[in-house]
PDB file of C-alpha atoms in Angstrom:
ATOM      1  CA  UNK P   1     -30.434  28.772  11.803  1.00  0.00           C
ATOM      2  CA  UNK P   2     -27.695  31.320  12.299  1.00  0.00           C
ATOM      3  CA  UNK P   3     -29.318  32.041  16.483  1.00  0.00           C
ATOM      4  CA  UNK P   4     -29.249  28.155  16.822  1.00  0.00           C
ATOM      5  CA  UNK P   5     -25.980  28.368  15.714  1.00  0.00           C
ATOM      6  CA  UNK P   6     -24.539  31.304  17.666  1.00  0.00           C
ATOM      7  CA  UNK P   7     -26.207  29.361  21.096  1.00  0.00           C
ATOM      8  CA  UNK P   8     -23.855  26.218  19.791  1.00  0.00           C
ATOM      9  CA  UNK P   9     -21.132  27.974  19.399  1.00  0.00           C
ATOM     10  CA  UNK P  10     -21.496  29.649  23.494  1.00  0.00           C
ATOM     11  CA  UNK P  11     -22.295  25.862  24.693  1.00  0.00           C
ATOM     12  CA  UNK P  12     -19.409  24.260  23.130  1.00  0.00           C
ATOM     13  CA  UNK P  13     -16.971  26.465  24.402  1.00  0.00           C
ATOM     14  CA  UNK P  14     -18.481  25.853  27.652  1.00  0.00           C
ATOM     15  CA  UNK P  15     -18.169  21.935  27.225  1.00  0.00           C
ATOM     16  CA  UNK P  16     -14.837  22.119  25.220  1.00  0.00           C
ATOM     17  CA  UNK P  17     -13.663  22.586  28.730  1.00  0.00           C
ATOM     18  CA  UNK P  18     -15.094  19.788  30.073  1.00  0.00           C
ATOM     19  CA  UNK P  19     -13.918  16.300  30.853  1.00  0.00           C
ATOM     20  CA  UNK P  20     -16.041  12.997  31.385  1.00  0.00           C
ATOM     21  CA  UNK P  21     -17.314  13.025  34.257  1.00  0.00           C
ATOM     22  CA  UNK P  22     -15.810   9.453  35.209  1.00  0.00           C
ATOM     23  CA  UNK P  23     -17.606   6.845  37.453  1.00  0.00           C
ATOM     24  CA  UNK P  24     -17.571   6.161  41.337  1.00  0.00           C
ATOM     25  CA  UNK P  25     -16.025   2.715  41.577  1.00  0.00           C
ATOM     26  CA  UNK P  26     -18.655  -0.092  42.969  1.00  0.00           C
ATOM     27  CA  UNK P  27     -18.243  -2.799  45.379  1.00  0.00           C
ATOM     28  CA  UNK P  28     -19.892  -5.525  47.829  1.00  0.00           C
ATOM     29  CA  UNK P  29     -18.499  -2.926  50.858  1.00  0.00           C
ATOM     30  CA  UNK P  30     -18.933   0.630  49.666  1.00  0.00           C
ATOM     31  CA  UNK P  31     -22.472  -0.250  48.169  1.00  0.00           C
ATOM     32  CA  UNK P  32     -23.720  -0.471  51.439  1.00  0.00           C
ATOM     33  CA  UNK P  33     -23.110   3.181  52.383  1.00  0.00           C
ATOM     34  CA  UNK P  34     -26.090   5.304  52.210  1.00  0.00           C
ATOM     35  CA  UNK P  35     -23.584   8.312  50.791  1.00  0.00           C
ATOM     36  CA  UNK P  36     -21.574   6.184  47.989  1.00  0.00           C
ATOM     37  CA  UNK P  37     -25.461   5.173  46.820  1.00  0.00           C
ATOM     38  CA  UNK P  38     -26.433   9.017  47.030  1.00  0.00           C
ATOM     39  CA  UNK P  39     -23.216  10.279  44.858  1.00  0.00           C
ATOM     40  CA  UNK P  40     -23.361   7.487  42.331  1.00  0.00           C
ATOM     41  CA  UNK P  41     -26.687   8.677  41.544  1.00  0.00           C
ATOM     42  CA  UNK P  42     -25.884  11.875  41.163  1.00  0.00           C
ATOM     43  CA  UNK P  43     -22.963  11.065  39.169  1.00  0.00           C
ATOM     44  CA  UNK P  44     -24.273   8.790  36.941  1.00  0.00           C
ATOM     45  CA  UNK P  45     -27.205  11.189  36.302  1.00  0.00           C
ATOM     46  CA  UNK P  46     -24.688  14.138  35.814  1.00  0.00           C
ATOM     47  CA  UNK P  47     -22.133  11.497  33.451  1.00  0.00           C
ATOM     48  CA  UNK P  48     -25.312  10.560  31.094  1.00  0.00           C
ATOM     49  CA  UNK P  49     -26.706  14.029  30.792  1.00  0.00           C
ATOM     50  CA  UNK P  50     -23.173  15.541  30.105  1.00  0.00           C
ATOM     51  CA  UNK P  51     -23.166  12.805  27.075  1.00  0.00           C
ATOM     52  CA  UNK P  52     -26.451  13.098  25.728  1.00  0.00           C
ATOM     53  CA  UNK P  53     -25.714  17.173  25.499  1.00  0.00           C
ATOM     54  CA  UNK P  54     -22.864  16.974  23.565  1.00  0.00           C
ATOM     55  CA  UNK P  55     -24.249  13.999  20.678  1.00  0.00           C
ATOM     56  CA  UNK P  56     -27.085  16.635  20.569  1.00  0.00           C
ATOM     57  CA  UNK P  57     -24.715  19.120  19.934  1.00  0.00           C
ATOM     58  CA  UNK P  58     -22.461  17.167  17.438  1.00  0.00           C
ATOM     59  CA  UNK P  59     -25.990  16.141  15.690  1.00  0.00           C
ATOM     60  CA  UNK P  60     -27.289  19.833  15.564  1.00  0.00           C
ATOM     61  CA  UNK P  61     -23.646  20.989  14.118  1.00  0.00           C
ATOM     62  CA  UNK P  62     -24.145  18.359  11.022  1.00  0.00           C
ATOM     63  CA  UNK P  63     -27.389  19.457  10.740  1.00  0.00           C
ATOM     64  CA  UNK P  64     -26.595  22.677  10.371  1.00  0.00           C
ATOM     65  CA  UNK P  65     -24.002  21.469   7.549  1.00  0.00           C
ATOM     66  CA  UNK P  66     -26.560  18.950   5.864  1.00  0.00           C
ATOM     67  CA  UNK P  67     -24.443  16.500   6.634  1.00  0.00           C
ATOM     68  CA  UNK P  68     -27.225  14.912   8.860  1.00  0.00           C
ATOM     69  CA  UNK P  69     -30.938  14.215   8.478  1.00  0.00           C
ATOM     70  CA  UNK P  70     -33.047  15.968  11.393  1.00  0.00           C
ATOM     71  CA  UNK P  71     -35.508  13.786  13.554  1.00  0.00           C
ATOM     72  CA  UNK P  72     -38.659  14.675  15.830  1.00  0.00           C
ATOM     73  CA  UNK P  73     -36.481  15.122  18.871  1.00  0.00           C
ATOM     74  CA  UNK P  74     -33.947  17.484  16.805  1.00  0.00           C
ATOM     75  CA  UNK P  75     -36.140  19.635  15.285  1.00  0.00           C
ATOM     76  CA  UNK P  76     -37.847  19.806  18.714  1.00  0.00           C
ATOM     77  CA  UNK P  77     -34.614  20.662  20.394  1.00  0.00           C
ATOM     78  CA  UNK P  78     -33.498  23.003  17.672  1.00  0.00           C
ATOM     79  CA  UNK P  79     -36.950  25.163  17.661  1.00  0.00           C
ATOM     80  CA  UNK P  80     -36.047  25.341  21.763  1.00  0.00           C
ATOM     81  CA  UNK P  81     -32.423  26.615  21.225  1.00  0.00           C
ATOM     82  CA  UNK P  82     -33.549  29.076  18.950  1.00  0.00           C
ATOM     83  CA  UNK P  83     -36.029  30.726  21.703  1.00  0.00           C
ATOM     84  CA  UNK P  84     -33.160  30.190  23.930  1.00  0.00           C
ATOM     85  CA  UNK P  85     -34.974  27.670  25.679  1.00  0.00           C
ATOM     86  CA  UNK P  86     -33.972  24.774  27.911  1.00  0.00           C
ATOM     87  CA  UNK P  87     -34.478  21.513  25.463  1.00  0.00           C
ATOM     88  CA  UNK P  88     -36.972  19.335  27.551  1.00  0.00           C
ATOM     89  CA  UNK P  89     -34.930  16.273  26.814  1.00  0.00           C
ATOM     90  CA  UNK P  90     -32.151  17.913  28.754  1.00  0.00           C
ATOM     91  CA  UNK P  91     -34.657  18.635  31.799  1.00  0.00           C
ATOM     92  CA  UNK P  92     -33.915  16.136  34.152  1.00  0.00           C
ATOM     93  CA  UNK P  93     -33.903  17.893  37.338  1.00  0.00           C
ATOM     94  CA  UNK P  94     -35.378  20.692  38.930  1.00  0.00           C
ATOM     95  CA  UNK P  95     -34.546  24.282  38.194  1.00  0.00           C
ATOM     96  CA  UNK P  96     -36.932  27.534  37.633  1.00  0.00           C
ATOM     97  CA  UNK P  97     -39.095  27.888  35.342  1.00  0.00           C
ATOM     98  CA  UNK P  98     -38.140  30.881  33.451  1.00  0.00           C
ATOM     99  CA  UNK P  99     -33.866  30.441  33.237  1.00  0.00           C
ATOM    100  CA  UNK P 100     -32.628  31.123  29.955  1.00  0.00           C
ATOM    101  CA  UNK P 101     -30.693  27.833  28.429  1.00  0.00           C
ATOM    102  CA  UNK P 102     -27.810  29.665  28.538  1.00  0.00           C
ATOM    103  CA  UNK P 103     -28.151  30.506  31.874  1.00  0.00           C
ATOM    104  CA  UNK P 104     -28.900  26.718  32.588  1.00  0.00           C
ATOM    105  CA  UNK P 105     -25.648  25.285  30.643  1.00  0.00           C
ATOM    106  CA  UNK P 106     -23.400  27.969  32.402  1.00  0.00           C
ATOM    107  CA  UNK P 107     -25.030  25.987  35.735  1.00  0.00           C
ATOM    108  CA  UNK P 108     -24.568  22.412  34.873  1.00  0.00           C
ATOM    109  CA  UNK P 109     -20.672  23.336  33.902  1.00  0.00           C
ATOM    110  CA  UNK P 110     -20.114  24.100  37.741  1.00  0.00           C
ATOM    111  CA  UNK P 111     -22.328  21.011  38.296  1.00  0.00           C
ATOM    112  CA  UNK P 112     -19.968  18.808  36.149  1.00  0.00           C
ATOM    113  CA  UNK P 113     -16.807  20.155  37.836  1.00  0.00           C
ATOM    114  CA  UNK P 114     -18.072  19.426  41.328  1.00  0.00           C
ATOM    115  CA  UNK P 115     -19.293  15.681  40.208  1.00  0.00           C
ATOM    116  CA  UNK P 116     -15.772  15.202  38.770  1.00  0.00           C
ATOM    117  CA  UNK P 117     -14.113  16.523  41.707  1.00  0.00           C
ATOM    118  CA  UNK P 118     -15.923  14.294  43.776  1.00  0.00           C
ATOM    119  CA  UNK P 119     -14.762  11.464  41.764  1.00  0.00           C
ATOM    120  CA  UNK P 120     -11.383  12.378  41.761  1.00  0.00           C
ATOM    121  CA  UNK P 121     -11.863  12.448  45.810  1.00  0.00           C
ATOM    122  CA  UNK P 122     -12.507   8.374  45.555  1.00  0.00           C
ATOM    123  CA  UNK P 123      -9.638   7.972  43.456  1.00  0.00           C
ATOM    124  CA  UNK P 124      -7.235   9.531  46.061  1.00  0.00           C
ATOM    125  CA  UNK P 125      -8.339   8.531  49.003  1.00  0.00           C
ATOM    126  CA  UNK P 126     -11.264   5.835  48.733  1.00  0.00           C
ATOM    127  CA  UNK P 127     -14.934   6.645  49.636  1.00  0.00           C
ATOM    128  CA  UNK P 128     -14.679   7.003  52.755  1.00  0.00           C
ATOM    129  CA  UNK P 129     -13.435  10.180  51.512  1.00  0.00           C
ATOM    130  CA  UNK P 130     -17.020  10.898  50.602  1.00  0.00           C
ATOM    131  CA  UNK P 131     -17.971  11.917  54.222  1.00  0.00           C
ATOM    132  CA  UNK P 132     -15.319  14.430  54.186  1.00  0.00           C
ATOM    133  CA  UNK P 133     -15.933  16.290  50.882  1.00  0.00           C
ATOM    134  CA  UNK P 134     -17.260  19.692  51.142  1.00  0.00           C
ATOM    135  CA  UNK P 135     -20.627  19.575  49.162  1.00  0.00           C
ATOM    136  CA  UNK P 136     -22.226  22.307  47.289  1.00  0.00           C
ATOM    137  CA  UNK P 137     -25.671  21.555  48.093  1.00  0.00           C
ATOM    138  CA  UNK P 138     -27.050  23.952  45.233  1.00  0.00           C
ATOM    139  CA  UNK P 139     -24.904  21.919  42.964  1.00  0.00           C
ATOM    140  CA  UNK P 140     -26.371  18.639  43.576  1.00  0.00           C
ATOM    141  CA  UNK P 141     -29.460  17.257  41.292  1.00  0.00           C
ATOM    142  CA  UNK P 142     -31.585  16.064  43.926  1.00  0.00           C
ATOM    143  CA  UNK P 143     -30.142  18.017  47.282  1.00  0.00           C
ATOM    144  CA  UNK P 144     -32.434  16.569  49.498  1.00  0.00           C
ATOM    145  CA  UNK P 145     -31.757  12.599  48.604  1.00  0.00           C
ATOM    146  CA  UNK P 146     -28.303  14.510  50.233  1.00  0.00           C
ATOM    147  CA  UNK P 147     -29.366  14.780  53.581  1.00  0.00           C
ATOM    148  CA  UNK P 148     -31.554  11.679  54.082  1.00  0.00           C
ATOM    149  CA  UNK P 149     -27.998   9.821  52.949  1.00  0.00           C
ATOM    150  CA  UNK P 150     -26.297  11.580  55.337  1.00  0.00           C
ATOM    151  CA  UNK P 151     -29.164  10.536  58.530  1.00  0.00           C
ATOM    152  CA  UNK P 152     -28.927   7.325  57.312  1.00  0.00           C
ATOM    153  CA  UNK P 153     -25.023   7.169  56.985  1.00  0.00           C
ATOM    154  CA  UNK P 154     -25.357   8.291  61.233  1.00  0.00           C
ATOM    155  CA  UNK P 155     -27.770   6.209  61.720  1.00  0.00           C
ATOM    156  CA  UNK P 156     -26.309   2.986  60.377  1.00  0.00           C
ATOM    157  CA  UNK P 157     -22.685   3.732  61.375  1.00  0.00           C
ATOM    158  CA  UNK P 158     -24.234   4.200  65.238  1.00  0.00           C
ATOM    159  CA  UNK P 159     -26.833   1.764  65.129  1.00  0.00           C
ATOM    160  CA  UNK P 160     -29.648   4.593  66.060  1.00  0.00           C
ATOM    161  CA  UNK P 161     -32.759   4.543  64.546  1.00  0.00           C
ATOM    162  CA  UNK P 162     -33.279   7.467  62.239  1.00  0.00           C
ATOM    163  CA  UNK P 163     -36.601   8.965  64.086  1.00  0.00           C
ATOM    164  CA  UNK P 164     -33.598   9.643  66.867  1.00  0.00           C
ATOM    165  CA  UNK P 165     -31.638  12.008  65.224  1.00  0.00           C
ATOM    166  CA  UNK P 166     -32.316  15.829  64.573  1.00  0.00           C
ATOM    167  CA  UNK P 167     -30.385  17.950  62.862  1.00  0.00           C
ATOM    168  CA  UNK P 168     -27.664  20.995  64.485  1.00  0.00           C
ATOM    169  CA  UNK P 169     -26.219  23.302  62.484  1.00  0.00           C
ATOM    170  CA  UNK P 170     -22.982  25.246  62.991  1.00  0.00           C
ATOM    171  CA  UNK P 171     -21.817  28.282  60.810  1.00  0.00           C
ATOM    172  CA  UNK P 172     -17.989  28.407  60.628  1.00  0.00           C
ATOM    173  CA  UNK P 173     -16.125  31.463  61.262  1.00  0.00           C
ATOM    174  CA  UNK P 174     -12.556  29.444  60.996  1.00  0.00           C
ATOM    175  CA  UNK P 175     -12.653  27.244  58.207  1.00  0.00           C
ATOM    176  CA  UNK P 176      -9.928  25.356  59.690  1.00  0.00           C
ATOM    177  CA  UNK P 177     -12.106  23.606  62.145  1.00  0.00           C
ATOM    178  CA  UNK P 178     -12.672  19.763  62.142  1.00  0.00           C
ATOM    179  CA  UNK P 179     -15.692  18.203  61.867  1.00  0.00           C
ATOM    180  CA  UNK P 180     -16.818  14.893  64.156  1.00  0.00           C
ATOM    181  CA  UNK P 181     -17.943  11.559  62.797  1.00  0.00           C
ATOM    182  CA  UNK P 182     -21.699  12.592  62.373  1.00  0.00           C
ATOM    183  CA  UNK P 183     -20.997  16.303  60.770  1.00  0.00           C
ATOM    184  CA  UNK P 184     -21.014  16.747  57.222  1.00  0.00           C
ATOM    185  CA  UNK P 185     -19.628  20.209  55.396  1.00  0.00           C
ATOM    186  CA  UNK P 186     -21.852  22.239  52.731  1.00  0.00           C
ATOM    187  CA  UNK P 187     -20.956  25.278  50.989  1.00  0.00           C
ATOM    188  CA  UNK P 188     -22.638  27.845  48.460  1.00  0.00           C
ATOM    189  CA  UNK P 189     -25.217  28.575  51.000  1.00  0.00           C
ATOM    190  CA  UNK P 190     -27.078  32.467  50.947  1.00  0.00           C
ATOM    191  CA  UNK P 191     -28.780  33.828  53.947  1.00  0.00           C
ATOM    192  CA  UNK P 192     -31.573  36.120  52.995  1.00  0.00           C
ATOM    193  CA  UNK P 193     -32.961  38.863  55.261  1.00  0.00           C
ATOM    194  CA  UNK P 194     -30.488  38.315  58.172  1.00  0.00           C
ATOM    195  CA  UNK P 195     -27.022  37.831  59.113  1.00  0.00           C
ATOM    196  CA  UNK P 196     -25.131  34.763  60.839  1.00  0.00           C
ATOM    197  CA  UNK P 197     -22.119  35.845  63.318  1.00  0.00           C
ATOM    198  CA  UNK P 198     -21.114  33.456  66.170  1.00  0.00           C
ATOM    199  CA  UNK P 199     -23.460  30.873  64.638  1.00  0.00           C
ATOM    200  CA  UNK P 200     -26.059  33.573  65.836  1.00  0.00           C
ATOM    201  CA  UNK P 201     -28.730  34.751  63.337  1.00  0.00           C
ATOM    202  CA  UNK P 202     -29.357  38.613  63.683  1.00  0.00           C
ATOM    203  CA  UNK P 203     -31.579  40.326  61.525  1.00  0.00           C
ATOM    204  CA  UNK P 204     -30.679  42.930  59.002  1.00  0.00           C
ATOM    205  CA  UNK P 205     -31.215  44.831  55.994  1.00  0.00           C
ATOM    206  CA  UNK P 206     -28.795  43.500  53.899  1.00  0.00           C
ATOM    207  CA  UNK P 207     -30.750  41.762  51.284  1.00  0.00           C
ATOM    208  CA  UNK P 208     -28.363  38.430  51.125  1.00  0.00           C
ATOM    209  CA  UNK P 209     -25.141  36.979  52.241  1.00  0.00           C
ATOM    210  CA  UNK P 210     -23.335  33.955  51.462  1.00  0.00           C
ATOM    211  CA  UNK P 211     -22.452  32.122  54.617  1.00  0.00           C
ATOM    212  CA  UNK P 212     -19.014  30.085  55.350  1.00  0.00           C
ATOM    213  CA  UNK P 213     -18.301  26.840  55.126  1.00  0.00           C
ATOM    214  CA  UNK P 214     -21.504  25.390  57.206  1.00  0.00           C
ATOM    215  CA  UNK P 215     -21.334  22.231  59.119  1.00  0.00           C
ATOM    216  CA  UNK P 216     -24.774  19.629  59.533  1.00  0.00           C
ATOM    217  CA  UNK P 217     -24.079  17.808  62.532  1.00  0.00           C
ATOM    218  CA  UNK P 218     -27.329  14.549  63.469  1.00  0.00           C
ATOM    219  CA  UNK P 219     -27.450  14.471  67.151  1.00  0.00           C
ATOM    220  CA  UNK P 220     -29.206  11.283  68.556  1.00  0.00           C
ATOM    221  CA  UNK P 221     -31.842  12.891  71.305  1.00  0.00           C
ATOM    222  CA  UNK P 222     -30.569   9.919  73.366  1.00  0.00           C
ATOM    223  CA  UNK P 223     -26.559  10.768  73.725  1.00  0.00           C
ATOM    224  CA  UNK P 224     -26.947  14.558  73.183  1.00  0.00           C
ATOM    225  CA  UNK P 225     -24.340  16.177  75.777  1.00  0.00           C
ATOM    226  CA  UNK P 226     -25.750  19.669  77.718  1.00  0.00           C
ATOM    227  CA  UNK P 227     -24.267  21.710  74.907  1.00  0.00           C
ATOM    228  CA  UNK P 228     -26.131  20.028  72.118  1.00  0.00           C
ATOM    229  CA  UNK P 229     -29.733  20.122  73.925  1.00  0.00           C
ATOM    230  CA  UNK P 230     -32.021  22.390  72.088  1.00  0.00           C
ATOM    231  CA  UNK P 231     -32.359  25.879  73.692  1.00  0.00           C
ATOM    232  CA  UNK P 232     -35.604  27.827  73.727  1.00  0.00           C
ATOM    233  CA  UNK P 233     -35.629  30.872  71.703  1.00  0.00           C
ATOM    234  CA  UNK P 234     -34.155  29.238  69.134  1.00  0.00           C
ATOM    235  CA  UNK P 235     -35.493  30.149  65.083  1.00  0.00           C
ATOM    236  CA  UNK P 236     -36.414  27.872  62.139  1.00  0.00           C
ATOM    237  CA  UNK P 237     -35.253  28.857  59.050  1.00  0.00           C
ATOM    238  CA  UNK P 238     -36.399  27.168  55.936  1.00  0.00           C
ATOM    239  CA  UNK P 239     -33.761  25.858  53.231  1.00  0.00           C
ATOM    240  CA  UNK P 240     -34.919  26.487  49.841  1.00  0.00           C
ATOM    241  CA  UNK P 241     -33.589  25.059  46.476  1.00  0.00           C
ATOM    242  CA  UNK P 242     -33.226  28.405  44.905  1.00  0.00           C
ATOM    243  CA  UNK P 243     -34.020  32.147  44.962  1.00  0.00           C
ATOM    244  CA  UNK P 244     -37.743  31.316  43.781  1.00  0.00           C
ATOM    245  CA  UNK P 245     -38.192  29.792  47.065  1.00  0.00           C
ATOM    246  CA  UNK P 246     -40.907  27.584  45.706  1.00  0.00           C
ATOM    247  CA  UNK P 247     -38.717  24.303  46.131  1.00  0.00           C
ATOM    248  CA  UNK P 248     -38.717  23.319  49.977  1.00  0.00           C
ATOM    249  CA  UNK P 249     -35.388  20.990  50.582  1.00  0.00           C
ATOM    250  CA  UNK P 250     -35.300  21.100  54.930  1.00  0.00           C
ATOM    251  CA  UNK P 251     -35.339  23.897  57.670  1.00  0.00           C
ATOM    252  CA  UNK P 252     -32.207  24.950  60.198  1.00  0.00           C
ATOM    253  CA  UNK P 253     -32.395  25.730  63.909  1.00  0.00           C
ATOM    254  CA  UNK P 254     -30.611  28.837  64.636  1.00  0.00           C
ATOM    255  CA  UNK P 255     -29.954  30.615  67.715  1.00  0.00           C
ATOM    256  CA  UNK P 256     -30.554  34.410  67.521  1.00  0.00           C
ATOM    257  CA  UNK P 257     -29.478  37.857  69.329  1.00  0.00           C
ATOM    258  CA  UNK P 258     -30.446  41.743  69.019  1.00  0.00           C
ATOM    259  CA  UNK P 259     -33.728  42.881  67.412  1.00  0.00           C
ATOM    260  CA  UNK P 260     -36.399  40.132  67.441  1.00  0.00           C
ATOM    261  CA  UNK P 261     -34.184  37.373  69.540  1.00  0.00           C
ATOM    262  CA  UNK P 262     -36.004  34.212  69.778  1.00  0.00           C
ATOM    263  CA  UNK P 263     -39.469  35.303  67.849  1.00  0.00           C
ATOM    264  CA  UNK P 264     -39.979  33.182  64.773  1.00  0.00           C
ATOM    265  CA  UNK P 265     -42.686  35.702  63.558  1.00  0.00           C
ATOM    266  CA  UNK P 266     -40.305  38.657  63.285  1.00  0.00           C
ATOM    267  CA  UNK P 267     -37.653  36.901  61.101  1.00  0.00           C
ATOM    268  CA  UNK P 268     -40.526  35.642  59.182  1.00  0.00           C
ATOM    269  CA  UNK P 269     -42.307  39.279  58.509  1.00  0.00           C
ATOM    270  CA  UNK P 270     -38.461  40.022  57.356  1.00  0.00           C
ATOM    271  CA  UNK P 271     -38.264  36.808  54.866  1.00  0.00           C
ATOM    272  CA  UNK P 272     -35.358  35.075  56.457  1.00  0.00           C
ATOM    273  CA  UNK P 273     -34.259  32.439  54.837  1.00  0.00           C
ATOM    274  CA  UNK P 274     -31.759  30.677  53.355  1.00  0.00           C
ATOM    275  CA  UNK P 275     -30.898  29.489  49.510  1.00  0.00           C
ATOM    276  CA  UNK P 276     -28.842  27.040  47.944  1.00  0.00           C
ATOM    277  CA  UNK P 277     -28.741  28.600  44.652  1.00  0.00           C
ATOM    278  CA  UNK P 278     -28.904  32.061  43.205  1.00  0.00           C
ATOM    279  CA  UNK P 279     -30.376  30.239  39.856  1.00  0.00           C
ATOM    280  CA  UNK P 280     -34.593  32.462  39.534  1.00  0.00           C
TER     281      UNK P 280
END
């Protein structure tokens, strides 16, 4: 009892700290935009989970006191906290296999701060503010429902068909830079087994680095000026949920200079790739 108790005592200071999540405010107009559909989701996921954690919390600290009678699903969730595992109620997105639960809460808490930031966004300056809002993709439940909202946010605002667009990426080295009405911002990202200067992969030894602010930009193959057509000797470099690289999410086109410029294989041989979570 005392191990179940000293993992309570870790996750409530954790949660102490944290507020409601809130809601994204609903109506006839903003319902129909792919992006306000994608971050309600993830909100409302995020908002119910952050609830559920802390009655099973507040039920496992009368428990504890005998002020409470246990159930199935407590003793269940007790017997997981005291092997420091993940309770399988609270499993409702992906993550690796072997994280410790407090590894896991110590995740979610960054999680819950971006959902409530995001909500916060809406209150200040509507949803259209969504576009805008720099997105840890790592930090999103289901990352790739992300960038299908954001081809179909291009798509619909442009009237293109979505089997038109492909994706460009752009690294920024000044953070300052705007983005266009078909970019969206991400952040959080790691590069493994190469570097990214000039928006130019080179490869290296360093084992990982965390790129800047990076910018996803859908290009319709139809309207694409001479400076967005594709160039040859460009790489593709897959995007992986996190560091076990057993979770898929998209791939990025890269240009590349210096040692093994324009050959997929030898970034390959070297593992290039890039993460959206250091969680494995």
């Amino acid at each position: 009892m005392h191990i179940i108790l000293g993992y309570f005592s870790y996750v409530i200071v954790i949660l102490k700290f944290l507020q409601a999540v809130g809601a994204l405010k609903r109506t006839a107009d903003n319902i129909k935009d792919p992006l306000f559909r994608f971050f309600e989701r993830e909100v409302n996921l995020g908002a119910r989970l952050l609830q559920d954690i802390r009655q099973d919390l507040q039920d496992v600290m009368l428990i504890c006191q005998a002020d409470k009678k246990p159930t199935n699903h407590h003793r269940s969730m007790m017997a997981d906290l005291s092997r420091g595992i993940i309770p399988q109620s609270w499993r409702r997105y992906t993550v690796p296999q072997g994280i410790t639960v407090i590894q896991w809460i110590t995740d979610f808490s960054l999680r819950v701060k971006q959902l409530q930031a995001i909500v916060q966004t809406t209150q200040q300056g509507g949803t259209k503010e969504l576009k805008n809002f720099n997105v840890w993709l790592g930090g999103l439940f289901i990352p790739e429902a992300y960038i299908t909202a954001t081809r179909q946010y291009v798509a619909q605002a442009n009237s293109w068909s979505l089997e038109e667009l492909y994706l460009d990426v752009r690294v920024l080295d000044n953070a300052g830079e705007s983005m266009d009405a078909c970019s969206f911002s991400v952040k959080g990202l790691k590069l493994q087994g190469a570097t990214c200067k000039k928006n130019k992969l080179q490869l290296s030894t360093t084992i990982s680095t965390e790129l800047p602010v990076t910018l996803l930009r859908w290009i319709s193959v139809y309207t694409r000026t001479d400076a967005d057509k594709v160039v040859a000797g460009k790489v593709t470099l897959p995007v992986y949920l996190n560091a076990t690289r057993s979770h898929l999410l998209f791939t990025m086109d890269f240009d590349t200079e210096g040692e093994g410029s324009g050959k997929d294989h030898s970034f390959y041989k070297r593992g290039a790739a890039i993460i959206s979570s250091d969680l494995g």
